Amino acid sequence: GEDVEQSLFLSVREGDSSVINCTYTDSSSTYLYWYKQEPGAGLQLLTYIFSNMDMKQDQRLTVLLNKKDKHLSLRIADTQTGDSAIYFCAETFTGGGNKLTFGTGTQLKVEL
Amino acid sequence: DVKVTQSSRYLVKRTGEKVFLECVQDMDHENMFWYRQDPGLGLRLIYFSYDVKMKEKGDIPEGYSVSREKKERFSLILESASTNQTSMYLCASSSGEQPQHFGDGTRLSIL
């Protein structure tokens, strides 16, 4: 079945870039997503990329997709304390309708 | 903006009770989903629905059921609550292949 993996924790200094990584096993992925969850809140869609794209940039966010290695990353430029949250990658896949398979989430801590 | 509303942010119930979690969306989305979130496990799909009166089992449906009598409302039911169902429950909705939008979650404690 589908499997999506992320490291559990990442700590960066304010102003540095953060890179959150994700690997997935399903070669029939259609879309790949990044969601952000702040403490006590639901999930907020940050960005998503179609599986035949390599890169997508949206202001401070850059998504890179290496389809050969099944590796997805989210780069946050000029990381701020307000970026502290849990970040989830997720995928939909061919034949799966609109069902999402989530990674375990990466807790990003931004230090002053 | 899409609005997905979950009826309670926090809920405390007792073992054996029948528990209803309600979710309403205001964007006429045909797809609705229920997940539970546990530390270190991410989000796991319990049940989903692609249309009124339609339901499909997700990855962890045991101990749960759902109801979708109206397009905007998707209810999750714990038939006889147990302590291992203490968790954060998240509802989401979407249209077609568009991204899912999430509610704020219900933190459920079963004592």
Coordinates of C-alpha atoms in Angstrom, one line a residue:
Chain A
G1 CA 0.0 0.0 0.0
E2 CA 0.9 3.7 0.0
D3 CA 3.4 4.9 2.5
V4 CA 4.6 8.5 3.2
E5 CA 7.5 9.2 5.6
Q6 CA 8.8 12.3 7.2
S7 CA 11.3 13.0 9.9
L8 CA 9.6 14.0 13.2
F9 CA 11.5 17.1 14.2
L10 CA 13.3 20.1 12.7
S11 CA 14.8 23.0 14.5
V12 CA 16.1 26.2 12.7
R13 CA 17.1 29.7 13.7
E14 CA 14.9 32.6 12.8
G15 CA 15.9 34.1 9.4
D16 CA 17.4 30.8 8.1
S17 CA 15.8 28.6 5.5
S18 CA 14.0 25.4 6.6
V19 CA 13.8 22.3 4.4
I20 CA 11.2 19.7 5.3
N21 CA 11.6 16.4 3.5
C22 CA 9.1 13.7 2.6
T23 CA 9.5 10.3 0.8
Y24 CA 6.6 8.3 -0.6
T25 CA 6.4 4.8 -2.1
D26 CA 3.4 5.0 -4.5
S27 CA 4.6 5.5 -8.1
S28 CA 1.0 6.4 -9.1
S29 CA 0.8 9.7 -7.2
T30 CA -1.3 12.3 -8.8
Y31 CA -0.9 15.3 -6.5
L32 CA 1.4 16.0 -3.6
Y33 CA 0.4 18.4 -0.8
W34 CA 1.9 20.3 2.1
Y35 CA -0.4 21.2 5.0
K36 CA 0.5 23.2 8.1
Q37 CA -1.0 22.7 11.5
E38 CA -0.6 25.3 14.2
P39 CA -1.2 24.3 17.9
G40 CA -4.8 23.4 18.6
A41 CA -5.9 24.0 15.1
G42 CA -6.9 22.1 12.0
L43 CA -4.8 21.7 8.8
Q44 CA -4.2 24.6 6.6
L45 CA -3.4 23.9 2.9
L46 CA 0.0 25.6 2.1
T47 CA 0.6 24.4 -1.4
Y48 CA 0.4 21.5 -3.7
I49 CA 2.1 20.2 -6.9
F50 CA 1.0 18.0 -9.7
S51 CA 3.1 14.9 -10.0
N52 CA 4.5 15.7 -13.4
M53 CA 6.0 19.0 -12.2
D54 CA 9.4 19.4 -10.7
M55 CA 9.1 22.6 -8.8
K56 CA 6.6 25.1 -7.6
Q57 CA 7.3 28.5 -5.9
D58 CA 4.9 30.6 -3.9
Q59 CA 6.4 33.5 -2.1
R60 CA 8.6 32.1 0.6
L61 CA 7.7 28.5 -0.2
T62 CA 9.4 26.3 -2.7
V63 CA 8.3 22.8 -3.4
L64 CA 10.7 20.4 -5.1
L65 CA 9.6 17.0 -6.5
N66 CA 12.1 14.3 -7.5
K67 CA 9.8 11.7 -9.0
K68 CA 12.6 9.3 -9.7
D69 CA 13.6 9.1 -6.0
K70 CA 10.0 9.7 -4.8
H71 CA 11.2 12.6 -2.7
L72 CA 9.3 15.8 -2.0
S73 CA 10.6 18.8 -0.1
L74 CA 9.3 22.1 1.2
R75 CA 11.7 25.0 1.6
I76 CA 10.6 27.9 3.7
A77 CA 12.8 31.0 3.1
D78 CA 13.5 33.5 5.9
T79 CA 11.8 31.3 8.5
Q80 CA 9.9 33.2 11.1
T81 CA 8.6 32.3 14.6
G82 CA 5.1 32.2 13.1
D83 CA 6.2 29.3 10.9
S84 CA 6.6 27.0 14.0
A85 CA 4.0 24.3 13.4
I86 CA 3.6 20.7 12.3
Y87 CA 4.0 20.2 8.5
F88 CA 2.3 17.3 6.8
C89 CA 3.0 16.0 3.3
A90 CA 0.2 14.1 1.7
E91 CA -0.5 12.5 -1.6
T92 CA -3.4 11.4 -3.8
F93 CA -2.9 8.5 -6.2
T94 CA -4.4 7.1 -9.4
G95 CA -7.5 5.1 -8.6
G96 CA -7.7 6.5 -5.1
G97 CA -10.3 9.2 -5.9
N98 CA -9.6 12.2 -3.7
K99 CA -8.3 10.2 -0.7
L100 CA -5.2 11.5 0.9
T101 CA -2.4 9.5 2.4
F102 CA -0.5 11.5 5.0
G103 CA 3.0 11.4 6.4
T104 CA 3.5 11.4 10.2
G105 CA 4.2 15.2 10.2
T106 CA 7.3 17.2 10.9
Q107 CA 7.4 19.5 14.0
L108 CA 9.2 22.7 13.0
K109 CA 10.6 24.7 15.8
V110 CA 11.9 28.2 15.0
E111 CA 14.4 29.6 17.6
L112 CA 15.4 33.2 18.1
Chain B
D1 CA -13.3 30.9 1.5
V2 CA -14.3 27.3 2.3
K3 CA -15.7 26.9 5.8
V4 CA -15.7 23.5 7.4
T5 CA -17.2 23.6 10.8
Q6 CA -16.9 20.9 13.5
S7 CA -19.6 21.1 16.2
S8 CA -17.2 20.9 19.2
R9 CA -13.6 21.8 19.8
Y10 CA -13.4 19.6 23.0
L11 CA -15.5 16.8 24.1
V12 CA -15.4 14.5 27.1
K13 CA -17.4 11.3 27.2
R14 CA -17.5 8.0 29.2
T15 CA -16.7 4.5 28.1
G16 CA -19.7 2.8 26.4
E17 CA -21.4 6.0 25.5
K18 CA -22.7 6.6 21.9
V19 CA -20.8 9.7 20.6
F20 CA -21.8 11.9 17.7
L21 CA -19.2 14.2 16.0
E22 CA -20.8 16.6 13.5
C23 CA -19.2 18.3 10.5
V24 CA -20.8 20.9 8.2
Q25 CA -19.3 22.5 5.1
D26 CA -20.7 25.5 3.2
M27 CA -19.2 25.1 -0.3
D28 CA -21.5 22.4 -1.7
H29 CA -18.6 19.9 -1.8
E30 CA -19.6 16.4 -2.7
N31 CA -16.6 14.8 -1.0
M32 CA -16.3 14.6 2.8
F33 CA -13.8 12.8 5.0
W34 CA -13.2 11.9 8.7
Y35 CA -9.7 11.4 10.0
R36 CA -8.2 10.8 13.4
Q37 CA -4.8 12.2 14.3
D38 CA -2.5 10.6 16.9
P39 CA 1.1 11.7 17.7
G40 CA 3.6 10.0 15.5
L41 CA 1.0 8.4 13.3
G42 CA -0.1 11.4 11.3
L43 CA -3.7 11.4 10.0
R44 CA -5.5 8.2 9.3
L45 CA -8.7 8.0 7.3
I46 CA -11.7 6.5 9.1
Y47 CA -14.6 6.9 6.6
F48 CA -15.4 9.1 3.6
S49 CA -18.3 9.9 1.4
Y50 CA -18.5 11.1 -2.3
D51 CA -22.2 11.8 -2.3
V52 CA -25.3 12.0 -0.1
K53 CA -26.2 8.7 1.5
M54 CA -23.0 7.2 0.3
K55 CA -20.2 6.0 2.6
E56 CA -17.0 4.1 2.2
K57 CA -14.6 2.6 4.8
G58 CA -11.2 4.2 5.1
D59 CA -8.2 2.6 6.7
I60 CA -9.4 2.3 10.3
P61 CA -13.2 2.1 10.3
E62 CA -13.5 -0.4 13.2
G63 CA -15.6 1.0 16.0
Y64 CA -17.0 3.9 13.9
S65 CA -19.9 4.5 11.6
V66 CA -21.0 7.6 9.6
S67 CA -24.1 9.2 8.3
R68 CA -24.6 11.5 5.4
E69 CA -28.3 12.4 5.0
K70 CA -27.6 15.9 3.6
K71 CA -24.8 17.0 1.3
E72 CA -23.4 19.6 3.7
R73 CA -23.3 17.4 6.8
F74 CA -21.2 14.4 7.6
S75 CA -21.5 12.8 11.0
L76 CA -19.1 10.4 12.7
I77 CA -20.6 8.0 15.2
L78 CA -18.8 6.1 17.9
E79 CA -21.2 3.3 18.7
S80 CA -19.8 2.4 22.1
A81 CA -16.9 4.7 23.0
S82 CA -13.7 3.1 24.3
T83 CA -10.6 4.7 25.8
N84 CA -8.5 3.9 22.7
Q85 CA -10.7 6.2 20.7
T86 CA -9.4 9.2 22.6
S87 CA -7.9 11.3 19.9
M88 CA -8.1 14.4 17.7
Y89 CA -10.8 14.0 15.0
L90 CA -10.6 16.1 11.8
C91 CA -13.2 16.5 9.2
A92 CA -12.4 17.6 5.6
S93 CA -14.3 18.3 2.4
S94 CA -13.4 18.8 -1.3
S95 CA -14.9 19.0 -4.7
G96 CA -13.7 16.7 -7.5
E97 CA -9.9 16.4 -7.4
Q98 CA -9.5 19.8 -5.7
P99 CA -7.5 19.9 -2.4
Q100 CA -9.3 19.0 0.8
H101 CA -10.1 21.7 3.3
F102 CA -10.1 20.9 7.0
G103 CA -12.1 21.9 10.0
D104 CA -10.5 22.9 13.3
G105 CA -10.8 19.5 14.8
T106 CA -12.5 18.0 17.8
R107 CA -10.3 16.8 20.7
L108 CA -12.2 13.8 22.1
S109 CA -11.4 12.3 25.5
I110 CA -13.0 9.0 26.5
L111 CA -12.8 8.4 30.3

